[in-house]
Coordinates of N, CA and C and ligand atoms in Angstrom, one line a residue:
X1286 N 0.8 -1.2 0.0 CA 0.0 0.0 0.0 C 0.9 1.2 0.0
X1287 N 0.5 2.2 -0.8 CA 1.3 3.5 -0.7 C 0.8 4.3 0.4
X1288 N 1.8 4.8 1.2 CA 1.5 5.6 2.3 C 2.3 6.9 2.2
X1289 N 1.6 8.1 2.3 CA 2.2 9.3 2.1 C 3.1 9.6 3.3
X1290 N 4.3 10.1 3.1 CA 5.2 10.5 4.2 C 5.2 12.0 4.3
X1291 N 5.4 12.6 3.1 CA 5.3 14.1 3.0 C 4.2 14.5 2.0
X1292 N 3.3 15.4 2.5 CA 2.3 15.9 1.6 C 2.4 17.4 1.6
X1293 N 2.5 18.0 0.4 CA 2.6 19.4 0.3 C 1.4 19.9 -0.4
X1294 N 0.7 20.9 0.2 CA -0.5 21.4 -0.3 C -0.5 22.9 -0.5
X1295 N -0.7 23.3 -1.8 CA -0.8 24.7 -2.1 C 0.4 25.5 -1.6
X1296 N 1.6 25.0 -1.8 CA 2.8 25.7 -1.3 C 3.1 26.8 -2.2
X1297 N 3.3 28.0 -1.5 CA 3.8 29.2 -2.3 C 5.0 29.7 -1.5
X1298 N 5.9 30.2 -2.3 CA 7.1 30.9 -1.7 C 7.5 32.1 -2.6
X1299 N 7.5 33.2 -2.0 CA 8.0 34.4 -2.7 C 9.2 35.0 -2.0
X1300 N 10.1 35.5 -2.8 CA 11.2 36.3 -2.2 C 10.9 37.8 -2.7
X1301 N 10.4 38.6 -1.8 CA 10.0 39.9 -2.3 C 8.8 39.8 -3.3
X1302 N 9.0 40.4 -4.4 CA 7.9 40.3 -5.5 C 8.1 39.1 -6.3
X1303 N 9.1 38.3 -6.1 CA 9.4 37.2 -7.0 C 8.7 35.9 -6.4
X1304 N 7.6 35.5 -7.0 CA 7.0 34.3 -6.6 C 7.7 33.1 -7.2
X1305 N 8.4 32.4 -6.4 CA 9.3 31.3 -6.9 C 8.6 30.0 -6.9
X1306 N 7.7 29.7 -6.0 CA 6.9 28.5 -6.0 C 5.4 29.0 -6.0
X1307 N 4.7 28.4 -7.0 CA 3.4 28.9 -7.3 C 2.4 27.7 -7.1
X1308 N 1.9 27.6 -5.9 CA 0.8 26.7 -5.6 C 1.2 25.2 -6.0
X1309 N 2.2 24.8 -5.2 CA 2.8 23.4 -5.5 C 2.0 22.4 -4.6
X1310 N 1.5 21.3 -5.3 CA 1.0 20.2 -4.6 C 1.9 19.0 -4.9
X1311 N 2.3 18.3 -3.9 CA 3.4 17.3 -4.1 C 3.4 16.3 -3.0
X1312 N 3.3 15.1 -3.3 CA 3.3 14.0 -2.3 C 4.5 13.1 -2.5
X1313 N 5.1 12.7 -1.4 CA 6.2 11.7 -1.4 C 5.7 10.5 -0.6
X1314 N 5.7 9.4 -1.2 CA 5.3 8.2 -0.5 C 6.5 7.5 0.2
X1315 N 6.1 6.8 1.3 CA 7.1 6.1 2.1 C 7.9 5.1 1.2
X1316 N 9.2 5.2 1.2 CA 10.1 4.3 0.5 C 10.3 4.6 -0.9
X1317 N 9.7 5.7 -1.4 CA 9.7 6.1 -2.8 C 11.0 6.9 -3.1
X1318 N 11.4 6.8 -4.3 CA 12.5 7.6 -4.8 C 12.0 8.5 -5.9
X1319 N 12.0 9.8 -5.6 CA 11.4 10.8 -6.5 C 12.6 11.8 -6.9
X1320 N 12.7 11.9 -8.2 CA 13.6 12.9 -8.8 C 12.9 14.1 -9.2
X1321 N 13.6 15.3 -9.0 CA 13.1 16.5 -9.4 C 14.0 17.1 -10.5
X1322 N 13.5 17.3 -11.7 CA 14.4 17.9 -12.7 C 13.8 19.2 -13.2
X1323 N 14.5 20.0 -13.9 CA 14.0 21.3 -14.4 C 15.2 22.3 -14.6
X1324 N 14.9 23.3 -15.3 CA 16.0 24.3 -15.6 C 16.4 25.0 -14.3
X1325 N 17.6 25.6 -14.4 CA 18.1 26.4 -13.3 C 17.1 27.6 -13.1
X1326 N 16.8 27.8 -11.8 CA 15.9 28.9 -11.5 C 14.4 28.5 -11.5
X1327 N 14.1 27.2 -11.7 CA 12.7 26.8 -11.8 C 12.1 26.6 -10.4
X1328 N 13.0 26.6 -9.3 CA 12.5 26.6 -8.0 C 12.7 25.2 -7.3
X1329 N 13.6 24.4 -7.8 CA 13.8 23.1 -7.3 C 14.5 23.1 -5.9
X1330 N 15.5 23.9 -5.8 CA 16.2 24.1 -4.4 C 15.2 24.7 -3.4
X1331 N 14.5 25.7 -3.9 CA 13.6 26.3 -2.9 C 12.5 25.3 -2.4
X1332 N 12.1 24.5 -3.3 CA 11.1 23.4 -2.9 C 11.7 22.5 -1.8
X1333 N 12.9 22.1 -2.1 CA 13.6 21.2 -1.1 C 13.8 21.9 0.2
X1334 N 14.2 23.2 0.1 CA 14.5 24.0 1.3 C 13.2 24.3 2.1
X1335 N 12.1 24.4 1.4 CA 10.8 24.6 2.1 C 10.4 23.3 2.8
X1336 N 10.7 22.1 2.1 CA 10.3 20.8 2.7 C 11.0 20.7 4.1
X1337 N 12.3 21.1 4.2 CA 12.9 20.9 5.5 C 13.0 22.2 6.3
X1338 N 12.2 23.2 5.8 CA 12.0 24.4 6.5 C 13.3 25.2 6.7
X1339 N 14.2 25.0 5.8 CA 15.4 26.0 5.7 C 14.8 27.3 5.2
X1340 N 13.7 27.2 4.4 CA 13.0 28.4 4.0 C 11.5 28.3 4.6
X1341 N 11.0 29.4 5.0 CA 9.6 29.4 5.5 C 8.7 29.6 4.3
X1342 N 7.7 28.7 4.1 CA 6.8 29.0 3.0 C 6.0 30.2 3.2
X1343 N 5.6 30.9 2.1 CA 4.8 32.1 2.2 C 3.4 31.7 2.6
X1344 N 2.9 30.6 2.0 CA 1.6 30.0 2.4 C 1.6 28.5 2.0
X1345 N 0.6 27.8 2.4 CA 0.4 26.4 2.1 C 0.7 25.5 3.3
X1346 N 0.6 24.3 3.1 CA 0.8 23.3 4.2 C 1.8 22.2 3.8
X1347 N 2.5 21.8 4.9 CA 3.5 20.7 4.7 C 3.1 19.7 5.8
X1348 N 2.6 18.5 5.3 CA 2.2 17.5 6.3 C 3.3 16.4 6.3
X1349 N 3.7 16.0 7.5 CA 4.7 14.9 7.7 C 3.9 13.8 8.5
X1350 N 3.8 12.7 7.8 CA 3.1 11.6 8.4 C 1.7 12.1 9.0
X1351 N 1.0 12.9 8.1 CA -0.3 13.3 8.5 C -0.5 14.5 9.3
X1352 N 0.7 15.0 9.8 CA 0.5 16.2 10.7 C 1.1 17.4 10.0
X1353 N 0.4 18.6 10.2 CA 0.9 19.8 9.6 C 2.0 20.4 10.4
X1354 N 3.2 20.4 9.8 CA 4.4 20.8 10.6 C 4.5 22.3 10.8
X1355 N 3.7 23.0 10.0 CA 3.7 24.5 10.2 C 2.7 25.0 11.3
X1356 N 2.0 24.0 11.8 CA 1.0 24.4 12.8 C 1.8 24.7 14.1
X1357 N 1.2 25.6 14.9 CA 1.8 26.0 16.2 C 1.9 24.8 17.1
X1358 N 3.0 24.7 17.8 CA 3.2 23.6 18.7 C 3.8 22.4 18.2
X1359 N 4.0 22.3 16.8 CA 4.6 21.1 16.2 C 6.2 21.4 16.4
X1360 N 6.9 20.4 16.8 CA 8.3 20.5 17.1 C 9.1 20.5 15.8
X1361 N 9.6 21.6 15.4 CA 10.4 21.7 14.2 C 11.7 21.0 14.3
X1362 N 12.3 21.0 15.6 CA 13.5 20.4 15.8 C 13.4 18.9 15.6
X1363 N 12.3 18.4 16.1 CA 12.0 16.9 16.0 C 11.8 16.6 14.5
X1364 N 11.0 17.4 13.8 CA 10.7 17.2 12.4 C 12.0 17.2 11.6
X1365 N 12.9 18.1 11.9 CA 14.1 18.1 11.1 C 15.0 16.9 11.3
X1366 N 14.9 16.2 12.4 CA 15.7 15.0 12.6 C 15.2 13.9 11.8
X1367 N 14.0 14.0 11.2 CA 13.5 12.9 10.4 C 14.0 13.1 8.9
X1368 N 14.6 14.2 8.7 CA 15.0 14.5 7.3 C 16.5 14.7 7.2
X1369 N 17.1 14.0 6.3 CA 18.6 14.2 6.0 C 18.7 15.1 4.8
X1370 N 19.7 15.9 4.8 CA 19.9 16.7 3.6 C 21.4 16.7 3.1
X1371 N 21.5 16.5 1.8 CA 22.8 16.5 1.2 C 22.9 17.6 0.2
X1372 N 23.8 18.5 0.3 CA 23.9 19.7 -0.5 C 24.9 19.6 -1.6
X1373 N 24.8 20.4 -2.6 CA 25.8 20.5 -3.7 C 27.2 20.7 -3.2
X1374 N 27.3 21.5 -2.1 CA 28.6 22.0 -1.7 C 29.1 21.2 -0.4
X1375 N 28.7 20.0 -0.2 CA 29.1 19.1 0.8 C 28.8 19.5 2.2
X1376 N 29.2 20.8 2.6 CA 28.9 21.3 3.9 C 29.4 20.4 5.1
X1377 N 30.6 19.8 4.9 CA 31.2 19.1 6.0 C 31.8 20.1 7.0
X1378 N 32.0 19.6 8.2 CA 32.7 20.5 9.2 C 34.2 20.3 9.0
X1379 N 34.8 21.3 8.4 CA 36.2 21.2 8.0 C 37.2 21.0 9.1
X1380 N 36.8 21.4 10.3 CA 37.7 21.2 11.5 C 37.6 19.9 12.1
X1381 N 36.7 19.0 11.6 CA 36.5 17.7 12.2 C 36.9 16.6 11.2
X1382 N 37.4 15.5 11.7 CA 37.8 14.4 10.8 C 36.5 13.7 10.4
X1383 N 36.7 12.8 9.4 CA 35.5 12.1 8.8 C 34.6 11.4 9.9
X1384 N 35.2 10.7 10.8 CA 34.4 10.0 11.8 C 33.7 11.0 12.7
X1385 N 34.4 12.1 13.1 CA 33.7 13.1 14.0 C 32.6 13.8 13.3
X1386 N 32.8 14.0 11.9 CA 31.7 14.6 11.2 C 30.4 13.8 11.3
X1387 N 30.6 12.5 11.3 CA 29.4 11.5 11.3 C 28.9 11.3 12.8
X1388 N 29.7 11.7 13.8 CA 29.3 11.4 15.2 C 28.6 12.7 15.8
X1389 N 29.1 13.9 15.4 CA 28.7 15.0 16.2 C 27.2 15.3 16.3
X1390 N 26.5 15.2 15.2 CA 25.0 15.4 15.2 C 24.3 14.3 16.0
X1391 N 24.8 13.2 16.0 CA 24.2 12.1 16.8 C 24.3 12.3 18.3
X1392 N 25.5 12.8 18.8 CA 25.6 13.0 20.2 C 24.9 14.3 20.7
X1393 N 25.0 15.3 19.8 CA 24.4 16.6 20.2 C 22.9 16.6 20.1
X1394 N 22.4 16.3 18.9 CA 21.0 16.4 18.6 C 20.2 15.2 19.1
X1395 N 20.7 14.0 18.8 CA 20.0 12.8 19.1 C 20.3 12.2 20.5
X1396 N 21.3 12.9 21.2 CA 21.8 12.5 22.5 C 22.2 11.1 22.6
X1397 N 22.8 10.6 21.6 CA 23.3 9.2 21.6 C 24.6 9.2 22.4
X1398 N 25.0 8.1 23.1 CA 26.3 8.1 23.7 C 27.3 7.9 22.6
X1399 N 28.6 8.1 23.0 CA 29.7 8.1 22.0 C 29.9 6.7 21.3
X1400 N 29.7 5.7 22.2 CA 30.0 4.4 21.6 C 28.9 4.0 20.6
X1401 N 27.7 4.3 20.9 CA 26.6 4.0 19.9 C 26.7 4.9 18.7
X1402 N 27.1 6.2 18.9 CA 27.2 7.1 17.7 C 28.4 6.6 16.8
X1403 N 29.5 6.2 17.5 CA 30.6 5.7 16.7 C 30.2 4.5 15.9
X1404 N 29.5 3.6 16.5 CA 29.1 2.4 15.8 C 28.2 2.7 14.6
X1405 N 27.3 3.6 14.8 CA 26.4 4.0 13.7 C 27.2 4.7 12.6
X1406 N 28.1 5.6 13.0 CA 28.9 6.3 12.0 C 29.8 5.4 11.2
X1407 N 30.4 4.4 11.8 CA 31.3 3.5 11.1 C 30.4 2.6 10.1
X1408 N 29.3 2.2 10.6 CA 28.4 1.4 9.7 C 28.0 2.2 8.4
X1409 N 27.7 3.5 8.6 CA 27.3 4.3 7.5 C 28.5 4.6 6.6
X1410 N 29.7 4.8 7.2 CA 30.9 5.1 6.4 C 31.2 3.8 5.5
X1411 N 30.9 2.7 6.1 CA 31.1 1.4 5.3 C 30.2 1.4 4.1
X1412 N 28.9 1.8 4.4 CA 27.9 1.8 3.3 C 28.4 2.6 2.1
X1413 N 29.1 3.7 2.4 CA 29.5 4.6 1.3 C 30.9 4.4 0.9
X1414 N 31.5 3.4 1.4 CA 32.9 3.0 1.0 C 34.0 3.9 1.6
X1415 N 33.7 4.6 2.7 CA 34.7 5.5 3.3 C 35.2 5.1 4.7
X1416 N 35.0 3.9 5.1 CA 35.3 3.5 6.4 C 36.8 3.6 6.7
X1417 N 37.6 3.4 5.6 CA 39.1 3.5 5.8 C 39.6 4.9 5.9
X1418 N 38.7 5.9 5.9 CA 39.2 7.3 5.9 C 38.7 8.0 7.2
X1419 N 38.4 7.2 8.2 CA 37.8 7.8 9.5 C 38.6 8.9 10.0
X1420 N 40.0 8.8 10.0 CA 40.8 9.9 10.6 C 41.1 11.0 9.7
X1421 N 40.8 10.9 8.4 CA 41.1 11.9 7.4 C 40.3 13.2 7.7
X1422 N 40.9 14.3 7.4 CA 40.3 15.6 7.5 C 39.6 15.9 6.1
X1423 N 38.5 16.6 6.1 CA 37.8 16.9 4.8 C 38.8 17.5 3.7
X1424 N 39.7 18.3 4.1 CA 40.6 18.9 3.1 C 41.5 17.9 2.4
X1425 N 41.6 16.7 3.0 CA 42.5 15.7 2.4 C 41.7 14.8 1.4
X1426 N 40.4 15.1 1.3 CA 39.5 14.2 0.5 C 39.2 14.8 -0.9
X1427 N 38.9 14.0 -1.9 CA 38.4 14.5 -3.1 C 37.0 14.9 -3.0
X1428 N 36.5 15.6 -4.0 CA 35.1 16.0 -3.9 C 34.1 14.8 -3.8
X1429 N 34.4 13.8 -4.5 CA 33.5 12.6 -4.5 C 33.5 12.0 -3.1
X1430 N 34.7 11.9 -2.5 CA 34.8 11.3 -1.2 C 34.1 12.2 -0.1
X1431 N 34.3 13.5 -0.3 CA 33.6 14.4 0.6 C 32.1 14.2 0.6
X1432 N 31.6 14.1 -0.6 CA 30.2 14.0 -0.8 C 29.7 12.6 -0.2
X1433 N 30.5 11.6 -0.4 CA 30.1 10.3 0.2 C 30.1 10.4 1.8
X1434 N 31.1 11.1 2.3 CA 31.0 11.3 3.8 C 29.8 12.1 4.2
X1435 N 29.5 13.1 3.4 CA 28.3 13.9 3.7 C 27.0 13.0 3.7
X1436 N 27.0 12.1 2.8 CA 25.9 11.1 2.7 C 25.9 10.3 4.0
X1437 N 27.0 9.8 4.4 CA 27.2 8.9 5.6 C 26.8 9.7 6.8
X1438 N 27.2 11.0 6.9 CA 26.8 11.8 8.0 C 25.3 12.0 8.1
X1439 N 24.7 12.3 7.0 CA 23.2 12.4 7.0 C 22.5 11.1 7.4
X1440 N 23.0 10.0 6.9 CA 22.4 8.7 7.2 C 22.6 8.3 8.7
X1441 N 23.7 8.8 9.3 CA 23.9 8.5 10.7 C 22.9 9.0 11.6
X1442 N 22.1 10.0 11.1 CA 21.0 10.5 12.0 C 19.7 9.7 11.8
X1443 N 19.8 8.6 11.1 CA 18.7 7.7 10.8 C 17.4 8.4 10.3
X1444 N 17.6 9.2 9.3 CA 16.4 9.9 8.8 C 15.4 9.0 8.1
X1445 N 14.2 9.4 8.0 CA 13.2 8.7 7.3 C 13.2 9.1 5.8
X1446 N 13.6 10.4 5.6 CA 13.7 10.9 4.2 C 15.0 11.6 4.0
X1447 N 15.6 11.3 2.8 CA 16.8 12.0 2.5 C 16.5 12.9 1.3
X1448 N 17.0 14.2 1.5 CA 16.8 15.2 0.4 C 18.2 15.4 -0.2
X1449 N 18.3 15.4 -1.5 CA 19.6 15.6 -2.1 C 19.4 16.8 -3.1
X1450 N 20.2 17.8 -2.9 CA 20.1 19.0 -3.9 C 21.3 19.0 -4.8
X1451 N 21.2 18.5 -6.0 CA 22.2 18.4 -7.0 C 23.5 17.9 -6.4
X1452 N 23.6 16.7 -5.8 CA 24.7 16.3 -5.0 C 26.0 16.1 -5.9
X1453 N 25.8 16.0 -7.2 CA 27.0 15.8 -8.0 C 27.4 17.0 -8.9
X1454 N 26.7 18.1 -8.8 CA 26.9 19.2 -9.7 C 28.2 20.0 -9.4
X1455 N 28.7 19.8 -8.2 CA 30.0 20.6 -7.9 C 31.2 19.7 -8.1
X1456 N 31.0 18.4 -8.6 CA 32.1 17.5 -8.7 C 32.8 17.5 -10.1
X1457 N 34.0 17.1 -10.0 CA 34.7 16.9 -11.3 C 34.0 15.7 -11.9
X1458 N 34.0 15.7 -13.3 CA 33.2 14.6 -14.0 C 33.6 13.2 -13.5
X1459 N 34.9 13.0 -13.3 CA 35.3 11.6 -13.0 C 34.9 11.2 -11.6
X1460 N 34.3 12.1 -10.8 CA 33.8 11.7 -9.4 C 32.3 11.6 -9.3
X1461 N 31.6 11.9 -10.4 CA 30.2 11.8 -10.4 C 29.7 10.4 -10.2
X1462 N 30.4 9.5 -10.9 CA 29.9 8.1 -10.9 C 29.9 7.5 -9.5
X1463 N 30.9 7.7 -8.7 CA 31.0 7.1 -7.4 C 29.9 7.5 -6.4
X1464 N 29.5 8.8 -6.6 CA 28.5 9.4 -5.8 C 27.1 8.8 -6.2
X1465 N 26.9 8.8 -7.5 CA 25.6 8.2 -8.0 C 25.5 6.8 -7.7
X1466 N 26.6 6.1 -7.7 CA 26.6 4.6 -7.3 C 26.2 4.5 -5.9
X1467 N 26.7 5.3 -5.0 CA 26.4 5.3 -3.6 C 24.9 5.6 -3.4
X1468 N 24.4 6.6 -4.1 CA 23.0 6.9 -4.0 C 22.1 5.8 -4.5
X1469 N 22.5 5.2 -5.6 CA 21.8 4.1 -6.2 C 21.7 2.9 -5.2
X1470 N 22.7 2.7 -4.4 CA 22.7 1.6 -3.5 C 21.8 1.8 -2.3
X1471 N 21.4 3.1 -2.1 CA 20.5 3.4 -1.0 C 19.0 3.4 -1.5
X1472 N 18.8 3.5 -2.8 CA 17.5 3.6 -3.3 C 16.8 2.2 -3.1
X1473 N 15.6 2.2 -2.8 CA 14.8 1.0 -2.7 C 15.3 0.1 -1.5
X1474 N 15.9 0.7 -0.5 CA 16.2 0.0 0.7 C 15.2 0.3 1.8
X1475 N 14.2 1.0 1.4 CA 13.2 1.5 2.4 C 13.3 3.0 2.7
X1476 N 14.5 3.5 2.4 CA 14.7 4.9 2.7 C 14.0 5.7 1.6
X1477 N 13.3 6.8 2.0 CA 12.6 7.6 1.1 C 13.6 8.7 0.6
X1478 N 13.6 8.9 -0.7 CA 14.6 9.8 -1.3 C 14.0 10.8 -2.2
X1479 N 14.3 12.1 -2.0 CA 13.9 13.1 -3.0 C 15.2 13.7 -3.5
X1480 N 15.4 13.7 -4.8 CA 16.7 14.0 -5.4 C 16.5 15.0 -6.5
X1481 N 17.0 16.2 -6.3 CA 17.1 17.2 -7.4 C 18.4 16.9 -8.1
X1482 N 18.2 16.7 -9.4 CA 19.4 16.2 -10.2 C 19.3 16.7 -11.6
X1483 N 20.5 16.9 -12.2 CA 20.5 17.1 -13.7 C 21.1 15.9 -14.4
X1484 N 21.3 14.8 -13.6 CA 21.8 13.6 -14.2 C 20.6 12.8 -14.7
X1485 N 20.3 13.0 -16.0 CA 19.1 12.4 -16.5 C 19.1 10.9 -16.6
X1486 N 20.2 10.3 -16.9 CA 20.3 8.9 -17.0 C 20.1 8.2 -15.6
X1487 N 20.6 8.9 -14.6 CA 20.5 8.4 -13.3 C 19.0 8.5 -12.8
X1488 N 18.4 9.7 -13.1 CA 17.0 9.9 -12.7 C 16.1 8.8 -13.4
X1489 N 16.4 8.5 -14.6 CA 15.6 7.6 -15.3 C 15.8 6.2 -14.7
X1490 N 17.0 5.9 -14.3 CA 17.3 4.6 -13.9 C 16.8 4.3 -12.5
X1491 N 16.9 5.3 -11.6 CA 16.7 5.0 -10.2 C 15.4 5.4 -9.6
X1492 N 14.6 6.3 -10.3 CA 13.4 6.9 -9.7 C 12.2 6.0 -9.9
X1493 N 11.3 6.1 -8.9 CA 10.0 5.6 -9.1 C 9.1 6.7 -9.8
X1494 N 9.4 7.9 -9.5 CA 8.6 9.0 -10.1 C 9.5 10.2 -10.4
X1495 N 9.2 10.9 -11.5 CA 10.0 12.1 -11.9 C 9.1 13.3 -11.9
X1496 N 9.6 14.3 -11.3 CA 8.8 15.6 -11.3 C 9.6 16.6 -12.2
X1497 N 8.9 17.2 -13.1 CA 9.5 18.2 -13.9 C 9.0 19.6 -13.5
X1498 N 9.9 20.4 -13.0 CA 9.5 21.8 -12.6 C 9.9 22.8 -13.6
X1499 N 9.0 23.7 -13.8 CA 9.2 24.8 -14.7 C 8.6 26.1 -14.1
X1500 N 9.4 27.1 -14.0 CA 9.0 28.4 -13.5 C 8.0 28.4 -12.3
X1501 N 8.4 27.6 -11.3 CA 7.7 27.6 -10.0 C 6.5 26.7 -10.0
X1502 N 6.3 25.9 -11.0 CA 5.2 24.9 -10.9 C 5.7 23.5 -11.3
X1503 N 4.9 22.5 -10.9 CA 5.2 21.2 -11.4 C 4.5 21.1 -12.7
X1504 N 5.3 21.1 -13.8 CA 4.7 21.1 -15.1 C 4.2 19.7 -15.5
X1505 N 4.9 18.7 -15.0 CA 4.6 17.4 -15.4 C 5.2 16.4 -14.4
X1506 N 4.5 15.3 -14.1 CA 5.1 14.3 -13.3 C 4.6 12.9 -13.7
X1507 N 5.5 11.9 -13.5 CA 5.1 10.6 -13.9 C 6.2 9.6 -13.7
X1508 N 6.0 8.4 -14.2 CA 7.1 7.4 -14.1 C 8.3 7.9 -15.0
X1509 N 9.5 7.4 -14.7 CA 10.6 7.7 -15.6 C 10.3 7.4 -17.1
X1510 N 9.6 6.3 -17.3 CA 9.3 5.8 -18.6 C 8.4 6.9 -19.3
X1511 N 7.4 7.4 -18.6 CA 6.5 8.4 -19.2 C 7.2 9.7 -19.4
X1512 N 8.0 10.2 -18.4 CA 8.6 11.5 -18.5 C 9.7 11.5 -19.6
X1513 N 10.5 10.5 -19.6 CA 11.6 10.5 -20.5 C 11.3 9.9 -21.9
X1514 N 10.3 8.9 -21.8 CA 10.0 8.2 -23.0 C 8.8 8.8 -23.8
X1515 N 7.9 9.4 -23.1 CA 6.7 9.9 -23.7 C 6.2 11.1 -23.0
X1516 N 7.0 12.2 -22.9 CA 6.5 13.4 -22.2 C 5.3 14.0 -22.9
X1517 N 4.4 14.5 -22.1 CA 3.1 15.0 -22.7 C 3.2 16.5 -23.0
X1518 N 3.9 17.3 -22.1 CA 3.9 18.7 -22.1 C 5.0 19.2 -23.1
X1519 N 4.7 20.3 -23.8 CA 5.7 20.8 -24.7 C 6.9 21.3 -24.0
X1520 N 6.7 21.9 -22.8 CA 7.9 22.4 -22.1 C 8.8 21.3 -21.5
X1521 N 8.2 20.1 -21.2 CA 9.0 19.0 -20.8 C 9.8 18.5 -22.0
X1522 N 9.2 18.4 -23.1 CA 9.9 18.0 -24.3 C 11.1 18.9 -24.6
X1523 N 10.8 20.2 -24.6 CA 11.8 21.2 -24.9 C 13.0 21.1 -23.9
X1524 N 12.7 20.9 -22.6 CA 13.7 20.8 -21.6 C 14.6 19.6 -21.9
X1525 N 13.9 18.5 -22.1 CA 14.7 17.2 -22.3 C 15.5 17.3 -23.5
X1526 N 15.0 17.9 -24.5 CA 15.7 18.0 -25.8 C 17.0 18.8 -25.5
X1527 N 16.8 19.9 -24.8 CA 17.9 20.8 -24.5 C 19.0 20.1 -23.7
X1528 N 18.6 19.4 -22.6 CA 19.7 18.8 -21.7 C 20.3 17.6 -22.4
X1529 N 19.5 16.8 -23.1 CA 20.0 15.6 -23.7 C 20.9 15.9 -24.9
X1530 N 20.6 17.0 -25.6 CA 21.5 17.5 -26.7 C 22.9 17.8 -26.1
X1531 N 22.8 18.5 -24.9 CA 24.1 19.0 -24.3 C 24.9 17.8 -23.9
X1532 N 24.3 16.7 -23.5 CA 25.0 15.6 -23.0 C 25.7 14.8 -24.1
X1533 N 25.3 15.0 -25.3 CA 25.9 14.2 -26.4 C 27.2 14.7 -26.8
Ligands
ADP127 N1 17.2 33.3 -0.7 C1 16.7 33.8 -1.8 N2 16.5 35.2 -1.9 C2 16.0 35.7 -3.1 N3 15.7 35.0 -4.2 C3 16.0 33.6 -4.1 C4 16.5 33.0 -3.0 N4 16.6 31.7 -3.2 C5 16.2 31.5 -4.5 N5 15.8 32.7 -5.0 C6 15.3 32.8 -6.4 O1 14.3 31.8 -6.6 C7 14.3 31.4 -7.9 C8 14.4 29.8 -7.9 O2 15.7 29.5 -7.4 P1 16.1 28.0 -7.0 O3 15.0 27.4 -6.1 O4 17.4 28.0 -6.5 O5 16.0 27.3 -8.4 P2 16.7 26.0 -8.9 O6 17.2 25.2 -7.8 O7 15.7 25.2 -9.7 O8 17.8 26.4 -9.8 C9 15.5 32.1 -8.6 O9 14.9 33.1 -9.3 C10 16.3 32.6 -7.5 O10 17.0 33.7 -7.8
MG128 MG1 19.1 24.6 -7.2

């Protein structure tokens, strides 16, 4: 049975006069892998940042497991612990080694003891193939390695949902593959994933559903087969034509 984990209703977000999200309705089901594609400036990052409330929506509702998180009295701190976020720019703590990067949130936010936090951190570093770099500092790592540590760090908080905002777009081309491979290994393990990406082959391969955003609206959504194989909307076709041409 499909069970909604995040439901977004009539979400709007403006920065001054600029309405960036225009009445977005969007549901993510438990265990689902959803990719969000679309041109630069279409509002993809803003949508992700509204989901985890790094941005406050101008209006609309965000329901997490049936509860409106914007309602007074709902614990935003608790809500945020259910969501992991991986950014384009890694955002590791540069003064902490790899292991400590994966431990610190667990001991401070989740109040886990050090032994438990260490065990969880090591298990997740193993998942991303970085267990042998525990003592390394971020500055000693390649971009791909940093991003894999960032994924392990987010996973160490045991999130229900992982949000990825173009996790490979700051990487040198030769490092994109290792990060995509890591993400692919997480897909369909029960973890819910929302991935903003411009890696079309990856989105096609790994997603249960693809969302195409254009100028602040969801212009089209469907299975990867439908979106990539048989897009209905003219603007989806144009976008895909443009990005796929570029990849050739
Ligand atoms: N913090 C902000 N303040 C003002 N404008 C913003 C801010 N964040 C995003 N925007 C604007 O919102 C629009 C959508 O941006 P964004 O969500 O980053 O798009 P995408 O991720 O699809 O490239 C852009 O016009 C951008 O300039
Ligand atoms: Mg963006």
